[in-house]
Amino acid sequence: MAQFRHEWKHEISLSDRLALQARLGAVCAPDPHAPGGQYRIRSLYFDTPSDKALREKLNGVDRREKFRLRYYNSDLTLIRLEKKSKQGGLGTKETAKLTPAQAQAVVDGELAWMADSGQPLVRELYRKMATQGLRPRTLVDYTRRPFVYAPGNVRVTLDYDIRTGLGSTDFLNPDCVTIPAGEPVTLLEVKWDAFLPSVIRDAVQLTGRQTGAFSKYAAARIYG
């Protein structure tokens, strides 16, 4: 079973982001998966016809989950199905690798192959698509600048240039048109296991900022 981790989220300004990049760069290691220090992420989020995932997020439901497809830097050779779960303020993530053909089949509603998948997460998504009407809902694109710190297994990310595909589910098309998801913001996320080292706690401290519940998916649904 995937391990639950502590999570902080803060919605911050551009000046905050620039200050944090300098601070974190001085104490953290660069993410080896981020050539040039950053990468572009595309996600396709799923929801029910009644917008269960969106409503639970906005209402702050304690136990909730969401499914998404994801790839990085337009690289279709590494597509992942992910399920994020939250419980008691802690979060965890389960993943399964998909081929482009499998991802497109999910988008197109061609689901029969999923029932016999050797990957439990794929079978779970199949069951929930069959019983709850879970379907792809909208694209979310954004840039991520990540930092890692080994003690505490800490990962700090700064996400910005968040864009929405509105109702588009054209997941595999890197040229799919997206637009800004509301006002420009940066999302600071801090994740750790048993403890958060004081050097990281101090580095991410921002005066007047409170832990929040900003959701890129919810931001992408701003227009409906």
Coordinates of C-alpha atoms in Angstrom, one line a residue:
M1 CA 0.0 0.0 0.0
A2 CA 1.2 3.5 -0.9
Q3 CA 2.5 5.5 2.1
F4 CA 0.6 8.6 3.2
R5 CA 2.7 11.7 3.3
H6 CA 2.3 15.2 4.9
E7 CA 1.4 18.0 2.5
W8 CA 1.4 21.8 2.7
K9 CA -0.1 24.0 0.0
H10 CA 0.3 27.7 -0.3
E11 CA -1.0 30.0 -3.1
I12 CA 1.8 32.6 -3.5
S13 CA 2.8 35.5 -5.7
L14 CA 5.5 35.9 -8.4
S15 CA 7.8 37.7 -6.1
D16 CA 7.3 35.0 -3.5
R17 CA 8.2 32.4 -6.1
L18 CA 11.4 34.2 -7.1
A19 CA 12.5 34.5 -3.5
L20 CA 11.7 30.8 -2.8
Q21 CA 13.6 29.7 -5.8
A22 CA 16.7 31.4 -4.5
R23 CA 16.3 30.1 -1.0
L24 CA 15.5 26.5 -2.0
G25 CA 18.3 26.4 -4.5
A26 CA 20.8 27.2 -1.7
V27 CA 19.7 24.3 0.5
C28 CA 18.1 21.6 -1.7
A29 CA 19.3 19.3 -4.4
P30 CA 18.0 19.8 -8.0
D31 CA 15.5 17.2 -9.1
P32 CA 17.4 14.8 -11.5
H33 CA 14.2 14.4 -13.6
A34 CA 14.1 18.2 -14.3
P35 CA 16.6 19.1 -17.0
G36 CA 17.2 22.8 -16.7
G37 CA 15.5 22.9 -13.3
Q38 CA 11.9 22.7 -14.5
Y39 CA 9.5 20.7 -16.7
R40 CA 6.0 21.0 -18.2
I41 CA 3.2 18.8 -17.0
R42 CA 0.0 17.8 -18.8
S43 CA -2.8 16.2 -16.7
L44 CA -6.2 15.0 -17.7
Y45 CA -8.6 14.8 -14.7
F46 CA -11.6 12.5 -14.3
D47 CA -14.9 13.3 -12.7
T48 CA -18.4 12.0 -12.4
P49 CA -21.4 13.5 -14.2
S50 CA -22.3 15.2 -10.9
D51 CA -18.7 16.5 -10.4
K52 CA -18.1 14.4 -7.3
A53 CA -14.3 15.1 -7.2
L54 CA -14.7 18.8 -7.7
R55 CA -17.5 19.2 -5.1
E56 CA -15.5 17.1 -2.5
K57 CA -12.5 19.3 -3.0
L58 CA -14.4 22.6 -2.8
N59 CA -16.3 21.3 0.3
G60 CA -13.1 20.1 2.0
V61 CA -14.3 16.5 2.4
D62 CA -11.7 14.7 4.6
R63 CA -11.5 11.4 2.7
R64 CA -11.4 11.9 -1.1
E65 CA -9.7 10.7 -4.2
K66 CA -9.2 11.8 -7.8
F67 CA -7.9 10.1 -10.9
R68 CA -5.8 11.6 -13.7
L69 CA -3.6 10.8 -16.7
R70 CA -0.3 12.6 -16.8
Y71 CA 2.9 13.0 -18.9
Y72 CA 5.8 15.4 -18.9
N73 CA 7.5 17.6 -21.5
S74 CA 5.3 16.2 -24.3
D75 CA 7.0 12.8 -23.9
L76 CA 4.3 10.2 -24.7
T77 CA 6.6 7.3 -23.9
L78 CA 5.9 7.7 -20.2
I79 CA 2.2 8.2 -19.6
R80 CA 0.9 7.4 -16.1
L81 CA -2.5 6.8 -14.6
E82 CA -2.5 8.2 -11.1
K83 CA -4.9 8.1 -8.2
K84 CA -4.4 10.7 -5.5
S85 CA -6.0 10.1 -2.1
K86 CA -6.4 12.4 0.9
Q87 CA -7.2 11.4 4.4
G88 CA -6.8 13.5 7.6
G89 CA -4.7 16.1 5.9
L90 CA -2.3 13.4 4.6
G91 CA -1.9 12.4 0.9
T92 CA -0.7 9.4 -1.1
K93 CA -0.5 8.6 -4.8
E94 CA -0.8 5.3 -6.7
T95 CA 0.4 5.0 -10.3
A96 CA 0.3 2.7 -13.3
K97 CA 2.1 3.1 -16.6
L98 CA 0.0 3.3 -19.8
T99 CA 0.9 3.2 -23.5
P100 CA -0.3 6.0 -25.7
A101 CA -2.8 3.6 -27.3
Q102 CA -4.2 2.6 -23.9
A103 CA -4.5 6.3 -22.8
Q104 CA -6.3 7.1 -26.0
A105 CA -8.7 4.2 -25.5
V106 CA -9.5 5.5 -22.0
V107 CA -10.2 8.9 -23.4
D108 CA -12.4 7.4 -26.1
G109 CA -14.4 5.3 -23.7
E110 CA -13.1 2.0 -25.0
L111 CA -12.9 0.3 -21.7
A112 CA -13.2 -3.5 -22.1
W113 CA -9.5 -4.1 -22.1
M114 CA -9.2 -2.5 -18.7
A115 CA -11.1 -5.2 -16.9
D116 CA -8.4 -7.8 -17.5
S117 CA -5.4 -5.5 -17.0
G118 CA -2.5 -6.8 -14.9
Q119 CA -2.4 -3.4 -13.1
P120 CA -4.8 -3.1 -10.2
L121 CA -5.1 0.7 -10.6
V122 CA -6.3 0.2 -14.2
R123 CA -8.9 -2.3 -13.0
E124 CA -10.0 0.1 -10.3
L125 CA -10.5 2.9 -12.7
Y126 CA -12.5 0.6 -15.0
R127 CA -14.8 -0.3 -12.1
K128 CA -15.4 3.3 -11.2
M129 CA -15.9 4.3 -14.8
A130 CA -18.5 1.5 -15.1
T131 CA -20.3 2.1 -11.9
Q132 CA -19.9 5.9 -11.1
G133 CA -19.8 7.2 -14.7
L134 CA -16.2 8.5 -14.1
R135 CA -15.0 10.1 -17.3
P136 CA -12.2 12.5 -18.5
R137 CA -13.3 16.0 -17.7
T138 CA -10.6 18.6 -18.5
L139 CA -6.9 19.1 -19.3
V140 CA -4.6 21.0 -17.0
D141 CA -1.1 22.2 -18.2
Y142 CA 1.5 23.9 -16.0
T143 CA 5.2 24.4 -15.4
R144 CA 6.8 22.9 -12.3
R145 CA 10.1 23.8 -10.7
P146 CA 11.0 21.0 -8.2
F147 CA 13.5 20.7 -5.3
V148 CA 14.4 17.7 -3.2
Y149 CA 15.9 17.3 0.3
A150 CA 16.9 13.8 1.4
P151 CA 16.3 14.0 5.2
G152 CA 12.6 13.5 5.7
N153 CA 12.2 12.6 2.0
V154 CA 11.1 16.2 1.3
R155 CA 9.9 17.4 -2.1
V156 CA 9.1 21.1 -2.7
T157 CA 7.5 22.2 -5.9
L158 CA 6.6 25.5 -7.4
D159 CA 3.8 25.2 -10.0
Y160 CA 2.9 28.2 -12.3
D161 CA 1.6 29.1 -15.7
I162 CA -1.5 27.0 -14.9
R163 CA -3.7 26.6 -18.0
T164 CA -7.0 24.9 -18.7
G165 CA -8.2 23.0 -21.7
L166 CA -11.7 23.9 -20.7
G167 CA -13.8 20.9 -21.8
S168 CA -11.2 19.5 -24.0
T169 CA -9.9 15.9 -23.4
D170 CA -7.4 15.9 -26.4
F171 CA -4.8 14.6 -24.0
L172 CA -2.2 13.3 -26.5
N173 CA -2.2 16.4 -28.7
P174 CA 0.6 18.7 -27.5
D175 CA -0.8 21.5 -29.6
C176 CA -4.3 21.4 -28.0
V177 CA -5.3 24.9 -27.2
T178 CA -5.3 25.9 -23.6
I179 CA -6.0 29.2 -21.8
P180 CA -4.9 30.7 -18.4
A181 CA -6.9 29.2 -15.5
G182 CA -8.0 32.5 -13.9
E183 CA -5.5 35.0 -12.5
P184 CA -1.8 34.0 -12.6
V185 CA -0.7 32.3 -9.4
T186 CA 2.1 30.1 -8.2
L187 CA 1.3 27.0 -6.1
L188 CA 3.9 26.1 -3.5
E189 CA 3.6 22.4 -2.4
V190 CA 5.7 20.8 0.4
K191 CA 5.6 17.1 0.9
W192 CA 7.5 15.0 3.5
D193 CA 7.3 11.7 5.4
A194 CA 7.8 11.5 9.2
F195 CA 9.4 14.9 9.8
L196 CA 10.0 18.3 8.1
P197 CA 13.6 19.4 8.7
S198 CA 13.8 22.9 10.1
V199 CA 16.0 24.1 7.3
I200 CA 13.2 23.5 4.8
R201 CA 10.5 24.8 7.2
D202 CA 12.5 28.1 7.5
A203 CA 13.2 28.2 3.7
V204 CA 9.6 28.1 2.7
Q205 CA 8.4 30.5 5.5
L206 CA 6.5 33.4 4.0
T207 CA 5.0 36.2 6.0
G208 CA 1.2 36.4 6.0
R209 CA 0.8 33.1 4.0
Q210 CA -1.5 30.5 5.3
T211 CA -1.7 26.8 4.4
G212 CA -4.5 26.5 1.8
A213 CA -6.4 24.1 -0.3
F214 CA -5.7 25.4 -3.8
S215 CA -6.5 22.8 -6.5
K216 CA -5.2 23.0 -10.1
Y217 CA -8.2 20.9 -11.2
A218 CA -10.6 23.3 -9.5
A219 CA -8.8 26.3 -11.0
A220 CA -9.1 24.6 -14.4
R221 CA -12.9 24.3 -13.9
I222 CA -13.3 28.0 -13.3
Y223 CA -15.1 28.4 -16.6
G224 CA -17.4 25.4 -16.1

